[in-house]
Coordinates of C-alpha atoms and ligand atoms in Angstrom, one line a residue:
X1 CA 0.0 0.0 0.0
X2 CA 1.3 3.3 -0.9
X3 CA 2.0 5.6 2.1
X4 CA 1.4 9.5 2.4
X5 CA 3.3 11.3 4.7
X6 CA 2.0 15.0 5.5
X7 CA 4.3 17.6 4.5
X8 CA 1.6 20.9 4.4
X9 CA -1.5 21.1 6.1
X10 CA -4.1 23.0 4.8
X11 CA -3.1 26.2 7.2
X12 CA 0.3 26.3 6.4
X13 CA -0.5 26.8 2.5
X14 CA -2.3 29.3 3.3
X15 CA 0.1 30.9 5.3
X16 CA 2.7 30.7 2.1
X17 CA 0.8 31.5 -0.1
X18 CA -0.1 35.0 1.8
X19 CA 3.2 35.9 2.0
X20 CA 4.5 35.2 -1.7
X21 CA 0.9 36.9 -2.7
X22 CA 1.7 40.2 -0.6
X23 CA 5.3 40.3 -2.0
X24 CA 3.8 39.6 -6.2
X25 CA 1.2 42.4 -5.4
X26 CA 4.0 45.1 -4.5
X27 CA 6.5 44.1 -7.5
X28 CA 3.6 44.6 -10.1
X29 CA 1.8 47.1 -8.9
X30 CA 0.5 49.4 -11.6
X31 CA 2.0 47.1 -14.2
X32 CA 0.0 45.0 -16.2
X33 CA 0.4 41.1 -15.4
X34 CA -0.5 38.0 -16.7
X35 CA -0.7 35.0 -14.8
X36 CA -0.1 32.1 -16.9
X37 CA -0.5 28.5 -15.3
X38 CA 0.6 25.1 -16.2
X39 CA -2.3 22.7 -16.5
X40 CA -3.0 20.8 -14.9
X41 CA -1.3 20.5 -11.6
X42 CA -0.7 24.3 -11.1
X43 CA -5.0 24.9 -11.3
X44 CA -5.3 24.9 -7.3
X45 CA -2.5 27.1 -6.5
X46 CA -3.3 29.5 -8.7
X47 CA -6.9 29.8 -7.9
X48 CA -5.8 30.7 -4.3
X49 CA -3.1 33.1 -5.5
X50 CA -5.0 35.2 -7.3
X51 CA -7.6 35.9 -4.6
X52 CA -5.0 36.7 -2.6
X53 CA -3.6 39.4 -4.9
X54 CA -4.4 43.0 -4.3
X55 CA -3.7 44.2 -8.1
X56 CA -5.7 43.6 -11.4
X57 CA -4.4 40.7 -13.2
X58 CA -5.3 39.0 -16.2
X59 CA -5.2 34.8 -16.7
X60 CA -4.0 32.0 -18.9
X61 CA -3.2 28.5 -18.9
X62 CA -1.0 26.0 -21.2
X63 CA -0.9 22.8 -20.8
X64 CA 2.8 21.1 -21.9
X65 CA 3.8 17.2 -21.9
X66 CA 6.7 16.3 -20.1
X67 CA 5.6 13.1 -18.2
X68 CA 4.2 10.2 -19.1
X69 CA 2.5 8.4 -15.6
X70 CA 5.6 7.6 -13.7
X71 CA 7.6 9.9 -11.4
X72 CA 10.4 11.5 -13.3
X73 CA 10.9 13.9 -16.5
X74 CA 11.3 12.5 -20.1
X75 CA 12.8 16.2 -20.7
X76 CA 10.8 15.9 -24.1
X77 CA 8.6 19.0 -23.9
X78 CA 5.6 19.4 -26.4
X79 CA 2.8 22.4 -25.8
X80 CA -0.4 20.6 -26.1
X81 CA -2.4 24.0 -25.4
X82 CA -1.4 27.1 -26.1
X83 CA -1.8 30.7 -25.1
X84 CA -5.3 32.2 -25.5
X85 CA -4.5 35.7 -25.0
X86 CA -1.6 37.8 -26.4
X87 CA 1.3 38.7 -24.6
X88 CA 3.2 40.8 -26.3
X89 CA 4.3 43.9 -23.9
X90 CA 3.2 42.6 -20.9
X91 CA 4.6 41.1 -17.9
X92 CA 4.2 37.4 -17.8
X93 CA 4.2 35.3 -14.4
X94 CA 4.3 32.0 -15.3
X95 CA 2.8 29.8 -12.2
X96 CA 4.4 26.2 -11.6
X97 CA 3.0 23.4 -8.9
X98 CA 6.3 22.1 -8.7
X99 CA 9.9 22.6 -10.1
X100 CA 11.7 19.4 -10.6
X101 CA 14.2 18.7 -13.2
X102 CA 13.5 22.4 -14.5
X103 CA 13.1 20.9 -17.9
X104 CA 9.5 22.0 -18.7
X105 CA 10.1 25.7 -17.1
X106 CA 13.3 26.2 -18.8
X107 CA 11.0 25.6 -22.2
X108 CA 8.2 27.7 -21.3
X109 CA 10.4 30.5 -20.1
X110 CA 11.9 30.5 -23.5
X111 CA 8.6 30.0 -25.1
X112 CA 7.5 33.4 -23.4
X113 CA 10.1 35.2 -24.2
X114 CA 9.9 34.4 -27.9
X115 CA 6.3 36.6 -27.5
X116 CA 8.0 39.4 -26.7
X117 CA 6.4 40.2 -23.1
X118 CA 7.9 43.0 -21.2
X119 CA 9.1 41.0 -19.1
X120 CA 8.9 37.0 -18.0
X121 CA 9.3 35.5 -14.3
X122 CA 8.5 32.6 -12.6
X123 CA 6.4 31.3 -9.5
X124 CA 6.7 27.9 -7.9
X125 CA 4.3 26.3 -5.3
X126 CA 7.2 24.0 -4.1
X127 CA 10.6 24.1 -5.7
X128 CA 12.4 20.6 -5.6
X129 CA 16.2 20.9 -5.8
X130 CA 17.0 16.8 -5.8
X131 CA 17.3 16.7 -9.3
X132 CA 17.4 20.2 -11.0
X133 CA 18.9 19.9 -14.2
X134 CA 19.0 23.4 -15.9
X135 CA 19.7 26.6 -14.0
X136 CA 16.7 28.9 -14.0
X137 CA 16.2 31.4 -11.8
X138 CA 12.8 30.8 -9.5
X139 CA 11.4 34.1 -8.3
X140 CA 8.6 33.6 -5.8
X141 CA 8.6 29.6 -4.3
X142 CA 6.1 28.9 -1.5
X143 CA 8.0 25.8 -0.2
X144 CA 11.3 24.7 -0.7
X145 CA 12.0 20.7 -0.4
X146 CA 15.1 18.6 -0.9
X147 CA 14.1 15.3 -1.9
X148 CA 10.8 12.7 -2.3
X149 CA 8.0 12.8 -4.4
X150 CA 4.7 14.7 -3.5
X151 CA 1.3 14.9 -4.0
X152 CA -2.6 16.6 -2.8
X153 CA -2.9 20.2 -3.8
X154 CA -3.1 20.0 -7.3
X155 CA 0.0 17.2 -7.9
X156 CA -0.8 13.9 -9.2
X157 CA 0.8 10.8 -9.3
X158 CA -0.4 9.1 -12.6
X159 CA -3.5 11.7 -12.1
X160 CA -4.6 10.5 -8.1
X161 CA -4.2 12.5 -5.3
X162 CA -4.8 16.1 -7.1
X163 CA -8.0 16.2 -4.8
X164 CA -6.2 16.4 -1.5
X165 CA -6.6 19.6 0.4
X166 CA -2.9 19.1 1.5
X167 CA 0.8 18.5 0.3
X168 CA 2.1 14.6 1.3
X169 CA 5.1 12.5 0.5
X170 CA 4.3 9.7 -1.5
X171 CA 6.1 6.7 -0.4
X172 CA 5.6 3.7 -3.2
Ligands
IMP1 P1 10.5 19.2 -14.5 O1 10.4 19.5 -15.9 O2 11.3 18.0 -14.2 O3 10.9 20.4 -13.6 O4 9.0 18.7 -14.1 C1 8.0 19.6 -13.7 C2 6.7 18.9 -13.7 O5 6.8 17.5 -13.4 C3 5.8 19.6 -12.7 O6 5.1 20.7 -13.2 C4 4.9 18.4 -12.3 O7 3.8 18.3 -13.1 C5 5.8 17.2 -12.4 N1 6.4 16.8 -11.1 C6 7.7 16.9 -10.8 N2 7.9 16.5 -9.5 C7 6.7 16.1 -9.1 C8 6.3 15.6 -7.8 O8 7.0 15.4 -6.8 N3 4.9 15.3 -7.7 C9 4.1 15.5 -8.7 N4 4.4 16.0 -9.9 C10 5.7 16.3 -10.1
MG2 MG1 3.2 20.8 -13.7

């Protein structure tokens, strides 16, 4: 039987998620910024994000392919949907459940900035440094673990778990 160890309750997301929201609402005030999410684990962070935000924003989603249904990266990146709204001139914060490898974000960032945005930065619910293979730079992380792999809150393993209200260790 698979085993699920608590890492965040409820509360304590709550508690991050205040704090990166207060410091995203100074840096862009009177800016114009687009959250763009990565489907589909990033869908419950950002809806709490952005009613924690004290500044206009607008939204977006892609949805990219990196994993098949076991627990690390293929690094083979493909967009499977794309950007609805244009981007061009604005600044773009894309938001991440989790950063692993880096693979998928190193992509999108590039992506992005092929659109010509004003400007392009990144925001991570948890940011997993065990096996980070490219250096990007992560501006706004929530949590901060070395090692293991998680689910609840929006992350899946081979699409269960997204429904927990919490963040656990799954131990196979
Ligand atoms: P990366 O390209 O290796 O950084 O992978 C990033 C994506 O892999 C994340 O957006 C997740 O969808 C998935 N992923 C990586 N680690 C985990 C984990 O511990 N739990 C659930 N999904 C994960
Ligand atoms: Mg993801």
């Amino acid at each position: 039987m698979p085993e699920l160890i608590p890492v965040l309750s409820r509360e304590e997301i709550k508690e991050r998620i205040t704090g990166v929201a207060v410091q995203i609402s100074k840096d862009y005030d009177n800016r114009e910024l687009v959250l763009i999410g990565v489907l589909k684990g990033a869908f419950v962070f950002l809806s709490d994000l952005i009613r924690q935000l004290t500044i206009p924003v607008q939204l977006d989603f892609v949805s990219v392919t990196s994993y098949g249904s076991g627990t690390s990266s293929t690094g083979e990146i493909r967009l499977t949907k794309n950007l609805g709204i244009d981007i061009g001139g604005k600044d773009v914060l894309i938001v991440e459940d989790i950063i692993d490898s880096g693979l998928t974000l190193k992509w999108l960032v590039e992506y992005m900035n092929s659109l010509n945005p004003r400007s392009v930065k990144v925001c991570t619910f948890i940011d997993k440094r065990e096996r980070r293979e490219e250096k990007i730079s992560v501006d706004y992380t929530c949590h901060t673990v070395e090692e293991g792999f998680l689910v609840g809150y929006g992350l899946d393993y081979a699409e269960d778990y997204r429904y927990l209200p919490g963040i656990y260790h799954l131990k196979l």
